[in-house]
XYZ file of C-alpha atoms in Angstrom:
673
model
C -0.007 0.079 0.156
C 1.353 3.325 -0.911
C 2.114 5.934 1.657
C 0.282 9.298 0.723
C 1.061 11.660 3.565
C 4.206 13.342 3.733
C 6.439 11.389 6.445
C 6.760 13.058 9.806
C 4.673 15.996 8.631
C 1.927 16.416 11.524
C 0.716 19.842 10.562
C -0.279 21.637 7.265
C 2.507 22.007 4.758
C 3.766 25.695 4.663
C 7.098 26.660 2.920
C 8.300 26.771 -0.196
C 11.152 26.033 -2.995
C 14.359 26.592 -1.094
C 17.494 27.173 -3.342
C 20.355 27.521 -0.812
C 22.789 26.712 -3.610
C 22.158 30.279 -4.879
C 23.310 31.880 -1.521
C 26.610 31.792 0.461
C 26.238 29.279 3.397
C 26.452 32.303 5.856
C 22.949 33.080 4.683
C 21.704 29.546 5.633
C 21.357 30.272 9.361
C 19.394 33.216 8.877
C 17.277 31.429 6.552
C 16.358 28.702 9.095
C 15.912 31.433 11.723
C 13.505 33.024 9.640
C 11.776 29.800 8.848
C 11.095 29.026 12.597
C 9.805 32.667 12.847
C 7.316 32.277 9.953
C 6.258 28.704 11.113
C 7.511 26.901 8.019
C 6.963 23.166 8.335
C 8.682 21.937 4.938
C 10.576 23.210 2.002
C 11.425 21.534 -1.490
C 15.105 21.210 -2.171
C 17.440 20.317 -4.857
C 14.991 20.741 -7.687
C 17.494 22.285 -10.061
C 20.652 21.054 -8.751
C 22.003 18.389 -11.158
C 25.026 20.407 -12.243
C 26.172 20.671 -8.657
C 25.258 17.374 -7.330
C 26.943 15.610 -10.368
C 29.637 18.342 -11.512
C 31.099 15.491 -13.903
C 30.016 12.516 -15.075
C 29.853 9.933 -12.487
C 31.479 12.395 -9.832
C 29.036 13.451 -7.013
C 29.219 16.169 -4.579
C 26.630 15.757 -1.827
C 28.417 17.703 0.697
C 26.316 20.792 0.631
C 23.348 19.000 0.416
C 23.967 16.835 3.514
C 24.784 20.085 5.276
C 21.454 21.876 4.376
C 19.074 18.785 5.112
C 20.966 18.516 8.373
C 20.310 22.080 9.359
C 16.669 21.892 8.316
C 16.273 18.763 10.261
C 17.938 20.448 13.258
C 15.454 23.381 13.098
C 12.224 21.241 12.499
C 11.619 21.761 8.838
C 10.751 18.822 6.770
C 12.100 18.223 3.241
C 10.592 17.736 -0.128
C 13.547 16.338 -1.922
C 13.649 16.824 -5.628
C 15.274 14.601 -8.209
C 16.916 17.320 -10.409
C 16.040 15.695 -13.834
C 14.231 18.694 -15.084
C 17.611 20.323 -15.734
C 20.643 18.271 -16.979
C 24.026 19.700 -16.704
C 25.859 21.574 -19.451
C 28.373 18.479 -19.634
C 25.691 15.931 -20.239
C 24.381 18.075 -23.454
C 27.867 18.494 -24.526
C 28.203 14.514 -24.467
C 24.737 13.879 -25.857
C 23.537 16.880 -27.899
C 20.650 14.270 -29.208
C 19.085 14.868 -25.901
C 18.015 18.272 -26.598
C 14.441 18.271 -28.067
C 13.510 19.010 -31.619
C 10.458 21.337 -32.728
C 7.952 20.357 -34.977
C 9.646 22.484 -37.531
C 12.989 20.661 -37.251
C 14.833 23.044 -35.113
C 16.799 21.568 -32.247
C 16.536 23.676 -29.045
C 19.817 24.987 -27.153
C 20.978 24.508 -23.726
C 20.529 27.562 -21.357
C 16.821 27.255 -19.992
C 15.003 24.423 -18.340
C 12.960 21.493 -19.373
C 14.863 20.986 -22.469
C 14.588 17.326 -22.608
C 13.968 14.607 -25.427
C 11.943 12.194 -23.204
C 12.895 9.487 -25.647
C 16.562 9.903 -25.082
C 18.169 6.738 -23.890
C 21.167 8.879 -22.737
C 18.743 10.895 -20.747
C 16.715 8.080 -19.201
C 20.288 6.512 -17.902
C 21.508 9.738 -16.668
C 18.068 10.594 -14.921
C 17.911 6.794 -13.430
C 21.665 7.445 -12.229
C 21.371 10.494 -10.298
C 17.861 9.351 -8.871
C 19.576 6.104 -7.782
C 22.356 8.086 -5.880
C 19.959 10.316 -4.146
C 17.719 7.381 -3.065
C 20.611 5.639 -1.751
C 22.207 8.511 0.281
C 18.978 10.050 1.595
C 16.404 7.262 1.814
C 16.768 7.401 5.690
C 17.603 10.927 6.326
C 15.384 12.356 9.074
C 14.279 15.297 7.472
C 12.993 13.433 4.436
C 9.127 13.814 4.230
C 8.430 13.592 0.417
C 10.311 12.808 -2.938
C 9.811 15.230 -5.718
C 10.456 13.777 -9.086
C 11.434 16.423 -12.093
C 9.425 19.474 -12.130
C 6.279 20.579 -14.092
C 6.210 17.747 -16.729
C 4.985 19.332 -20.011
C 6.221 22.803 -19.263
C 8.030 24.169 -21.385
C 8.281 21.166 -23.755
C 6.193 18.146 -23.922
C 6.933 16.637 -27.441
C 10.126 16.258 -29.232
C 9.915 15.420 -32.994
C 13.344 13.944 -33.445
C 14.313 10.551 -34.992
C 14.605 8.891 -31.595
C 11.029 9.877 -30.920
C 10.178 8.644 -34.348
C 11.267 5.311 -33.376
C 9.538 5.467 -30.111
C 6.326 6.571 -31.672
C 6.444 3.339 -33.955
C 6.744 1.252 -30.874
C 4.074 2.748 -29.048
C 1.821 2.409 -32.051
C 2.594 -1.280 -32.328
C 1.572 -1.637 -28.598
C -1.701 0.635 -28.690
C -2.820 -0.680 -32.194
C -1.262 -3.871 -32.754
C -0.454 -3.715 -36.456
C -0.011 -1.258 -39.242
C -3.404 -2.373 -40.622
C -4.896 -1.244 -37.364
C -3.134 2.141 -37.372
C -4.469 2.646 -41.063
C -7.910 2.169 -39.868
C -7.763 4.221 -36.696
C -6.117 7.160 -38.740
C -8.407 6.775 -41.712
C -5.260 6.848 -44.059
C -7.651 6.027 -47.213
C -8.058 9.832 -46.988
C -5.525 11.790 -48.982
C -3.537 8.684 -49.917
C -1.785 8.270 -46.545
C -1.902 4.590 -46.490
C 1.098 2.711 -44.565
C 2.424 -0.745 -45.218
C 5.133 -0.766 -42.464
C 5.773 0.951 -39.237
C 9.222 2.246 -40.739
C 7.304 4.598 -43.012
C 5.392 6.299 -40.011
C 7.145 9.577 -38.746
C 5.852 11.894 -35.962
C 3.303 14.543 -37.558
C 6.282 16.970 -38.595
C 5.556 20.206 -40.383
C 3.511 19.689 -43.586
C 2.350 22.064 -46.476
C -1.200 21.756 -45.244
C -3.120 20.183 -42.395
C -2.055 16.852 -41.447
C -3.730 13.635 -40.218
C -5.712 14.682 -37.044
C -5.620 11.058 -35.695
C -2.053 10.796 -36.033
C -1.555 14.313 -34.221
C -3.868 13.106 -31.433
C -1.938 9.767 -31.225
C 1.314 11.747 -30.965
C 0.153 13.927 -28.281
C -0.793 10.715 -26.280
C 2.659 9.261 -27.196
C 4.486 12.428 -25.798
C 2.411 12.434 -22.671
C 3.020 8.574 -22.231
C 6.855 8.753 -22.577
C 6.951 11.827 -20.090
C 5.143 9.567 -17.640
C 7.355 6.410 -18.386
C 10.304 8.699 -17.065
C 8.350 9.635 -14.059
C 7.269 6.027 -13.289
C 11.221 4.816 -13.741
C 12.308 7.422 -11.196
C 9.364 6.799 -8.838
C 10.000 3.085 -8.873
C 13.740 3.588 -7.929
C 12.860 5.777 -4.863
C 10.015 3.065 -3.761
C 12.763 0.511 -4.017
C 15.253 2.509 -2.166
C 13.221 4.519 0.169
C 10.084 2.580 1.201
C 7.473 4.532 3.246
C 8.235 7.800 1.794
C 5.835 9.268 -0.719
C 6.794 10.092 -4.412
C 5.141 13.166 -6.483
C 5.733 15.438 -9.038
C 4.184 18.886 -9.317
C 1.135 18.931 -11.614
C -0.097 22.318 -13.335
C -3.747 21.225 -13.740
C -5.173 24.794 -14.489
C -6.418 24.754 -18.102
C -4.822 28.199 -18.140
C -1.202 26.867 -17.531
C -0.737 23.394 -19.125
C -2.643 21.553 -22.077
C -0.221 18.773 -22.748
C -0.714 16.464 -19.884
C -3.298 13.874 -19.321
C -3.881 14.445 -15.522
C -6.323 11.678 -15.234
C -3.498 9.274 -16.179
C -0.959 11.020 -14.192
C -2.970 11.194 -10.862
C -3.033 7.292 -10.728
C 0.725 7.083 -10.786
C 1.750 9.545 -7.996
C 1.605 8.741 -4.469
C 0.236 12.052 -3.429
C -1.175 14.661 -5.918
C 0.721 18.134 -5.727
C -0.195 20.987 -7.923
C 1.429 24.465 -8.828
C -0.994 27.472 -9.212
C -0.503 30.959 -10.415
C -2.749 33.723 -10.803
C -3.300 34.416 -14.753
C -3.910 38.468 -14.934
C -6.042 38.274 -18.278
C -8.818 40.418 -16.968
C -10.901 37.489 -15.608
C -11.834 36.995 -12.063
C -8.438 35.287 -10.831
C -10.135 33.737 -7.544
C -12.421 31.637 -9.900
C -9.661 30.451 -11.910
C -8.080 29.539 -8.656
C -10.939 27.657 -7.333
C -11.490 25.828 -10.562
C -7.744 24.819 -10.751
C -8.099 23.425 -7.002
C -11.395 21.694 -7.698
C -9.684 19.932 -10.611
C -6.501 18.957 -8.689
C -8.757 17.456 -5.882
C -10.742 15.444 -8.584
C -7.469 14.182 -10.121
C -6.723 12.912 -6.665
C -9.839 11.054 -6.427
C -11.336 13.482 -3.799
C -8.587 12.702 -1.617
C -6.473 15.468 0.089
C -3.778 16.978 -2.142
C -1.029 19.717 -1.634
C -0.386 23.015 -3.189
C 3.187 22.792 -3.813
C 3.742 26.288 -5.502
C 2.000 29.530 -5.842
C 3.338 33.038 -5.264
C 3.346 35.589 -2.531
C 2.824 38.501 -4.754
C 3.319 39.226 -8.331
C 5.032 36.909 -11.037
C 7.418 37.850 -13.637
C 6.388 35.940 -16.752
C 3.287 37.628 -17.854
C 2.983 40.802 -19.839
C 1.859 42.537 -16.848
C 2.454 41.361 -13.269
C 0.463 43.184 -10.855
C 1.330 42.709 -6.940
C -1.253 40.940 -4.917
C -3.235 43.216 -2.739
C -3.134 43.144 0.975
C -4.690 40.048 2.264
C -4.968 38.339 -1.091
C -2.053 35.789 -0.535
C -3.629 34.487 2.608
C -6.968 34.443 0.917
C -5.357 32.485 -2.179
C -3.516 30.139 -0.036
C -6.726 29.335 2.174
C -8.902 28.914 -0.883
C -6.634 26.032 -1.999
C -6.945 24.628 1.427
C -10.812 24.995 1.492
C -10.816 23.026 -1.828
C -8.706 20.036 -0.279
C -5.050 20.976 -0.109
C -2.980 20.083 2.993
C -1.151 23.089 3.277
C 0.115 26.220 0.977
C 3.575 26.316 -0.415
C 5.369 28.673 -2.473
C 7.834 29.538 -5.245
C 10.112 30.333 -3.580
C 11.427 31.011 -0.127
C 14.118 33.586 -0.871
C 13.902 35.868 -3.827
C 16.719 35.260 -6.430
C 19.233 37.948 -7.102
C 20.099 36.631 -10.466
C 18.541 34.322 -13.282
C 15.167 34.629 -15.193
C 12.948 34.699 -12.231
C 14.796 37.322 -10.144
C 11.478 39.471 -10.389
C 9.350 36.654 -9.341
C 7.867 37.391 -5.785
C 9.004 35.027 -2.823
C 8.466 34.503 1.058
C 11.629 36.581 1.765
C 11.314 39.224 -0.834
C 14.291 41.653 -1.745
C 12.828 44.085 0.500
C 13.522 41.785 3.301
C 11.492 41.421 6.713
C 10.484 44.996 7.135
C 7.808 44.463 4.218
C 4.279 43.610 3.858
C 4.923 40.437 2.193
C 7.063 39.066 5.038
C 4.517 40.074 7.623
C 1.707 38.439 5.834
C 3.850 35.525 5.326
C 4.210 35.210 9.142
C 0.585 35.594 9.508
C -0.520 32.990 7.039
C 2.113 30.572 8.952
C 0.146 31.181 12.216
C -3.331 30.701 10.602
C -2.135 27.469 9.049
C -0.858 26.276 12.342
C -4.316 26.909 13.678
C -5.996 24.657 10.983
C -3.823 21.568 11.710
C -6.807 19.431 12.944
C -8.503 19.611 9.646
C -5.689 17.289 7.924
C -7.308 14.319 6.127
C -10.718 15.889 5.836
C -12.239 16.058 2.462
C -13.884 18.819 0.578
C -17.671 18.114 0.198
C -18.947 18.638 -3.637
C -22.143 19.292 -4.873
C -22.149 18.869 -8.638
C -19.734 17.443 -11.264
C -18.299 18.638 -14.498
C -17.026 16.199 -17.105
C -13.696 16.797 -18.574
C -11.126 14.973 -20.597
C -7.856 16.174 -21.964
C -7.838 13.800 -24.766
C -11.046 15.392 -26.024
C -9.477 19.046 -25.564
C -6.476 17.783 -27.616
C -8.688 16.624 -30.419
C -10.812 19.550 -30.425
C -7.776 21.920 -30.529
C -6.677 20.422 -33.987
C -6.974 22.361 -37.136
C -9.923 22.778 -39.469
C -12.664 22.838 -37.014
C -16.167 24.520 -37.863
C -14.996 27.602 -36.256
C -11.802 29.133 -34.739
C -14.207 30.802 -32.248
C -15.248 27.862 -30.185
C -12.696 26.720 -27.575
C -13.157 24.066 -25.062
C -11.366 25.816 -22.321
C -13.559 28.798 -22.741
C -16.692 26.594 -22.194
C -15.209 24.875 -19.425
C -14.344 28.155 -17.755
C -17.845 29.663 -18.343
C -19.831 26.671 -17.031
C -17.582 26.606 -13.895
C -17.860 30.180 -13.386
C -21.742 29.798 -13.518
C -21.631 27.084 -11.075
C -19.256 29.157 -8.880
C -21.673 32.071 -8.835
C -24.338 29.784 -7.905
C -22.202 28.763 -4.879
C -21.769 25.197 -5.699
C -18.657 23.288 -5.256
C -17.486 21.456 -8.451
C -16.047 18.158 -8.742
C -14.456 17.223 -12.253
C -15.035 13.763 -13.462
C -13.723 11.490 -16.276
C -16.452 10.927 -18.834
C -16.576 7.100 -18.213
C -16.327 7.681 -14.210
C -19.195 6.733 -11.858
C -21.380 9.849 -11.663
C -24.083 8.284 -9.383
C -23.143 10.645 -6.469
C -23.956 13.752 -8.239
C -27.463 15.143 -8.646
C -26.190 17.566 -11.582
C -23.474 16.713 -14.307
C -22.529 19.339 -16.681
C -20.630 18.605 -20.013
C -19.182 21.881 -21.474
C -17.065 20.480 -24.127
C -16.812 16.865 -24.931
C -16.222 16.840 -28.489
C -14.329 13.312 -28.401
C -16.675 10.906 -26.700
C -16.236 7.133 -26.585
C -18.918 4.916 -26.963
C -18.284 4.006 -23.135
C -18.838 7.396 -22.219
C -21.728 7.993 -24.149
C -23.293 4.667 -22.444
C -22.223 6.163 -19.088
C -23.864 9.314 -19.455
C -27.078 7.609 -20.687
C -27.194 5.346 -17.657
C -26.390 8.274 -15.295
C -29.601 9.962 -16.576
C -31.679 6.878 -16.587
C -30.968 6.222 -13.068
C -32.146 9.699 -11.975
C -29.484 12.102 -12.799
C -29.711 15.572 -14.416
C -27.373 16.203 -17.296
C -26.561 19.325 -19.121
C -24.677 19.220 -22.295
C -23.156 21.844 -24.412
C -22.897 22.224 -28.246
C -20.136 20.180 -30.254
C -20.030 17.317 -27.903
C -20.555 13.783 -28.645
C -19.019 14.181 -32.312
C -15.910 11.873 -32.599
C -14.678 8.560 -31.174
C -11.249 8.124 -29.624
C -9.664 8.178 -32.999
C -11.202 11.335 -34.147
C -13.586 9.474 -36.302
C -16.983 10.981 -36.686
C -19.674 8.462 -34.944
C -21.841 6.718 -37.489
C -25.049 8.698 -38.153
C -26.369 12.314 -37.369
C -24.748 14.604 -34.624
C -24.270 14.492 -31.797
C -23.260 10.903 -32.373
C -22.453 9.131 -28.792
C -24.920 11.479 -27.085
C -28.131 11.217 -29.403
C -29.999 8.959 -27.544
C -29.377 10.521 -23.975
C -30.229 13.855 -25.506
C -33.141 12.768 -27.365
C -32.136 14.655 -30.825
C -30.251 14.749 -33.598
C -28.429 17.885 -35.518
C -28.717 18.037 -39.118
C -26.199 20.676 -39.632
C -23.963 23.280 -37.514
C -23.959 26.925 -38.669
C -21.376 28.889 -36.790
C -21.857 32.767 -36.573
C -19.594 35.364 -38.065
C -17.138 37.363 -35.968
C -19.219 39.655 -33.780
C -22.728 38.017 -34.764
C -25.171 36.954 -32.443
C -28.504 35.465 -32.255
C -31.420 35.707 -29.764
C -33.285 32.849 -28.387
C -36.703 33.142 -26.515
C -38.175 31.022 -23.809
C -40.686 30.602 -21.311
C -42.788 33.808 -20.586
C -41.223 35.382 -23.500
C -37.855 35.663 -21.812
C -35.020 36.361 -24.244
C -31.293 35.280 -24.000
C -28.386 36.019 -26.496
C -26.134 33.441 -27.880
C -23.108 33.871 -30.151
C -20.199 31.873 -32.077
C -22.514 28.788 -32.760
C -26.069 27.594 -33.928
C -27.497 24.302 -34.906
C -30.477 22.789 -36.769
C -31.750 20.753 -33.952
C -34.427 18.044 -34.618
C -36.242 16.808 -31.752
C -36.213 12.697 -31.244
C -37.980 12.896 -27.980
C -36.532 15.971 -26.457
C -38.899 18.955 -26.053
C -37.820 22.766 -26.942
C -37.537 25.011 -23.983
C -35.895 27.845 -25.869
C -36.055 28.489 -29.373
C -34.060 30.582 -32.102
C -35.815 33.876 -32.708
C -33.498 34.911 -35.443
C -30.185 33.813 -37.111
C -29.661 30.734 -39.406
C -31.816 28.469 -37.457
C -34.499 30.850 -36.561
C -37.659 28.726 -35.348
C -35.593 25.881 -34.436
C -35.012 24.488 -30.764
C -32.022 26.074 -29.225
C -32.200 24.410 -25.726
C -34.076 21.297 -25.297
C -35.074 19.014 -22.333
C -35.193 15.447 -22.454
C -36.907 12.817 -19.897
C -35.259 9.473 -19.912
C -35.788 7.004 -17.421
C -35.667 8.643 -13.884
C -33.692 11.527 -15.000
C -33.419 14.625 -17.309
C -30.934 15.749 -20.192
C -30.598 19.384 -21.055
C -28.877 20.386 -24.502
C -27.525 23.897 -25.157
C -26.890 24.398 -28.918
C -25.415 27.759 -28.886
C -22.808 29.728 -26.873
C -24.018 31.493 -23.777
C -22.289 33.751 -21.591
C -22.244 33.028 -17.906
C -25.297 35.221 -16.924
C -27.502 33.548 -19.815
C -26.120 30.131 -18.833
C -27.093 30.620 -15.409
C -30.697 30.862 -16.446
C -30.553 27.249 -18.094
C -28.427 25.947 -15.146
C -30.686 27.188 -12.730
C -33.638 25.166 -14.516
C -31.530 22.165 -14.411
C -30.756 22.771 -10.795
C -34.351 22.662 -9.858
C -34.850 19.372 -11.895
C -31.789 18.127 -9.968
C -33.254 18.964 -6.496
C -30.496 21.800 -5.769
C -31.926 24.458 -3.681
C -30.658 28.144 -4.663
C -28.202 29.746 -2.209
C -29.512 33.516 -2.679
C -28.450 34.575 0.740
C -24.805 34.365 -0.361
C -23.371 37.544 -2.162
C -21.444 37.244 -5.281
C -17.709 36.695 -4.791
C -17.972 34.976 -1.523
C -17.236 31.441 -1.287
C -18.484 28.915 1.187
C -16.895 25.596 1.041
C -16.993 22.621 3.498
C -14.473 19.976 4.259
C -15.492 16.991 6.342
C -14.183 13.894 7.837
C -13.055 12.054 10.883
C -11.412 15.356 12.032
C -14.563 17.064 11.973
C -16.808 19.361 9.934
C -15.432 22.591 8.681
C -16.890 25.663 6.887
C -14.555 28.080 4.837
C -16.029 31.524 4.104
C -13.804 33.480 1.711
C -14.891 37.167 1.086
C -13.352 38.218 -2.356
C -15.304 41.666 -2.167
C -14.469 45.004 -0.821
C -17.470 44.938 1.687
C -18.160 43.199 5.039
C -20.636 40.420 4.721
C -22.541 37.987 6.849
C -22.735 34.269 5.841
C -25.409 32.304 7.122
C -24.493 29.453 9.531
C -27.006 26.590 10.063
C -24.738 24.760 12.603
C -22.850 26.907 15.345
C -19.195 26.500 15.827
C -15.622 27.973 16.769
C -14.135 30.340 14.308
C -10.544 28.840 14.198
C -8.558 31.765 12.971
C -9.780 34.230 15.665
C -11.083 31.663 18.333
C -14.377 33.249 18.767
C -17.998 31.284 18.836
C -19.928 31.727 15.768
C -23.876 31.032 15.304
C -26.629 32.213 13.166
C -24.738 34.601 10.808
C -20.875 34.462 10.552
C -19.178 37.870 10.082
C -16.640 37.973 7.308
C -14.637 41.284 6.737
C -13.803 42.431 3.345
C -11.214 40.384 1.717
C -10.942 38.065 4.694
C -11.337 34.424 5.326
C -12.916 32.731 8.369
C -12.969 28.958 9.091
C -15.317 27.529 11.544
C -15.299 24.021 13.147
C -18.871 23.194 13.397
C -20.229 21.592 16.352
C -20.912 17.974 16.189
């Protein structure tokens, strides 16, 4: 049985990436003194240290790492110890230039950044296994060791390589997954455009072509690239499991749809002992706290609902976006506790001490350039105290209300070229559906399309272009057994090979939705349509319209104008004990809320109108008790209804009736049993 809790860590994790090698040893004593002052419980060490640990092939220098791990242990700080395989040394690339990845355009990347790795390279795999083995042997029983941290942010910045070594690996992968060249031809539909193959040797990666390449080949290559990275993780993980039993092994994910699109986290979640995640606010004009909540919910779902760990976020501004504003007073703590509310067993940062050199010297840190006489440091110390007061909730689980179906393979397939319109994006629909549920104060689990959905009264499907036959049957059974389903347009269209399901759209979802679609008619840039519904109400759609034909479903909203004027726009289908809704145009969050409100009524979900917009209320529950988190993202003091009295843990006062939550603040109540 795998160990899933950081060894020896009896409080919530609080700390960050610690890079002592960037500083003279005279700074280390000051670092650990400040860690004690801030209440730091764990730091990540050694993630980018390969060149220092192995300065020459086979020659190791662990002295500095020995000293820092001993110092951390002496000061009560646990260690998340990295294998530094994200950044091979310069000597390695000098000896093995073929291990540098090649772009789709045929350009080989150069040394000097991070993550420049061909994951198919035998030389890289051998070298990574060697340094991991040395670390495992040396530190398996070190008293500071709490967690092993393999690599760093797989898939960022490079997930796929198009070199000849990868071509050989791709051919082997195809044989494993398809079984024969004939099966590859069938899966890829190579009869189209005369692409038929008679041997694996004729198959190359989907490199740059004069026009659009085979979409099924491109989809399989994304799967191959993801699987190849995962193989390398598993190889390092298994070495550490053998040498260091009882210590969990992880790698830091980037589940937010705004941050990484090249990794199938459903598959990766099954391979790590503890799911961990990095999250950074994307300052693109959207409500950043909604993106944060969505990423946390998605990470928890990848963990199967179990507690997970926020391994990186920022104390204030980052440095890699076009514009990098500082976080406002109190925002760091609110962000951190938002992750904890949604299942994280702590809040860690990149990084401990702000770097003076390198590409991230303007990225915020726990100890900023301004030092300890700064707002950031004072907030860091305050957050450490808050997290210490919440230690009792360790092991409890976030309580969900509804589920959203999401699949990375479908996202990959939908993102390929020559789709009906460039204006439809899977991420945009997922963001909008999530925001609408968030504004209804519902906590969202994410679910694989073939997962058991029976626990959820409402399931939404914002973008499932690729829908397997098994997924279609799963959604049908969910509705027949009493569930309420809401499906958005351009879902159910193709199978796992990007082949259109036989018959009319929406393919695998025709039966559950009780309709067919004769044609799509995407709208022009800036065009919109009006749809009318009960009591003459009117909503506006854009980007997409359809010619829907009812096959058992009943129209609820109708196109009032546009290409499909007079046709159903939103339908409702009673099937078995449940109900399936279909939305055939793109609605913004406010309009979508009207539809989801009706679906919530079908699902028996009561409205939570007493809660103001941008005030989150999330529950964690388990053997450790029941906890209610209230996060106020507004500039106004609010009062949150409290059905069960309890003790507010950040202040210690009793709470009953209504919980006062000041502007920008967080309150956590341990509810009375």
